[in-house]
Amino acid sequence: MRAALDAALDGGAGYADVRVVETASEGLTVRGEAIEAFDRSDGVGLGVRVLRGGVWGYAASSILDDRNPALVART
């Protein structure tokens, strides 16, 4: 998160915030009394919001390796 925030501010943003979101969801498909399918998924992502020159910008990614958060902030 710090790399993304630093990249946004170094890129000229007057304001920046970074959010990491973790999600979990489950789905169930039933026909009559029979369960047809069950699905569970987990995810994590990063969102960067900036204000530069009076204009808002937003970028997000689900890739949280060492370099990607800074690249997202520069987008």
Short mmCIF file of C-alpha atoms in Angstrom, two decimals:
data_model
loop_
_atom_site.label_atom_id
_atom_site.label_comp_id
_atom_site.label_asym_id
_atom_site.label_seq_id
_atom_site.Cartn_x
_atom_site.Cartn_y
_atom_site.Cartn_z
CA MET A 1 0.00 0.00 0.00
CA ARG A 2 2.81 2.38 0.82
CA ALA A 3 4.42 1.89 -2.60
CA ALA A 4 1.15 2.78 -4.33
CA LEU A 5 0.61 5.85 -2.17
CA ASP A 6 4.19 7.06 -2.69
CA ALA A 7 3.93 6.54 -6.46
CA ALA A 8 0.68 8.52 -6.65
CA LEU A 9 2.06 11.44 -4.66
CA ASP A 10 5.40 11.39 -6.50
CA GLY A 11 3.41 11.49 -9.76
CA GLY A 12 1.91 14.84 -8.83
CA ALA A 13 -1.30 13.93 -7.02
CA GLY A 14 -2.37 16.48 -4.44
CA TYR A 15 -4.40 13.77 -2.69
CA ALA A 16 -4.28 9.98 -2.84
CA ASP A 17 -5.78 7.07 -0.96
CA VAL A 18 -5.20 3.35 -1.28
CA ARG A 19 -7.61 0.60 -0.29
CA VAL A 20 -7.11 -3.14 -0.07
CA VAL A 21 -10.31 -5.17 -0.28
CA GLU A 22 -10.72 -8.83 0.57
CA THR A 23 -13.88 -10.61 -0.58
CA ALA A 24 -15.40 -14.01 0.02
CA SER A 25 -18.53 -15.30 -1.68
CA GLU A 26 -20.52 -18.49 -1.80
CA GLY A 27 -23.13 -19.62 -4.27
CA LEU A 28 -25.56 -22.51 -4.16
CA THR A 29 -27.76 -23.83 -6.96
CA VAL A 30 -30.75 -25.96 -5.96
CA ARG A 31 -33.31 -27.66 -8.19
CA GLY A 32 -36.21 -29.10 -6.26
CA GLU A 33 -34.63 -30.82 -3.26
CA ALA A 34 -31.29 -31.50 -4.95
CA ILE A 35 -28.20 -29.37 -4.68
CA GLU A 36 -26.79 -28.97 -8.20
CA ALA A 37 -23.77 -26.80 -7.54
CA PHE A 38 -21.85 -25.08 -4.77
CA ASP A 39 -19.18 -22.48 -5.37
CA ARG A 40 -16.89 -20.58 -3.02
CA SER A 41 -14.39 -17.94 -4.05
CA ASP A 42 -12.02 -15.57 -2.28
CA GLY A 43 -10.35 -12.52 -3.74
CA VAL A 44 -8.15 -9.61 -2.87
CA GLY A 45 -7.59 -6.37 -4.72
CA LEU A 46 -6.10 -2.91 -4.48
CA GLY A 47 -7.75 0.39 -5.42
CA VAL A 48 -5.98 3.74 -5.78
CA ARG A 49 -7.87 7.04 -5.95
CA VAL A 50 -6.05 10.30 -6.74
CA LEU A 51 -6.82 13.96 -7.19
CA ARG A 52 -4.48 15.75 -9.56
CA GLY A 53 -5.08 19.14 -11.13
CA GLY A 54 -8.70 19.19 -9.98
CA VAL A 55 -9.48 15.85 -11.66
CA TRP A 56 -10.20 12.55 -9.90
CA GLY A 57 -8.66 9.32 -11.14
CA TYR A 58 -9.12 5.73 -10.06
CA ALA A 59 -7.32 2.50 -10.89
CA ALA A 60 -7.54 -1.01 -9.43
CA SER A 61 -5.90 -4.41 -9.73
CA SER A 62 -6.12 -7.88 -8.24
CA ILE A 63 -2.36 -8.38 -8.62
CA LEU A 64 -0.53 -7.49 -5.42
CA ASP A 65 3.08 -8.42 -6.16
CA ASP A 66 6.04 -6.19 -5.25
CA ARG A 67 5.82 -3.87 -8.30
CA ASN A 68 2.19 -3.79 -9.38
CA PRO A 69 0.69 -1.47 -6.71
CA ALA A 70 3.04 1.35 -7.79
CA LEU A 71 2.19 0.68 -11.46
CA VAL A 72 -1.53 0.89 -10.65
CA ALA A 73 -1.00 4.23 -8.93
CA ARG A 74 0.81 5.62 -11.99
CA THR A 75 -2.01 4.57 -14.36
#
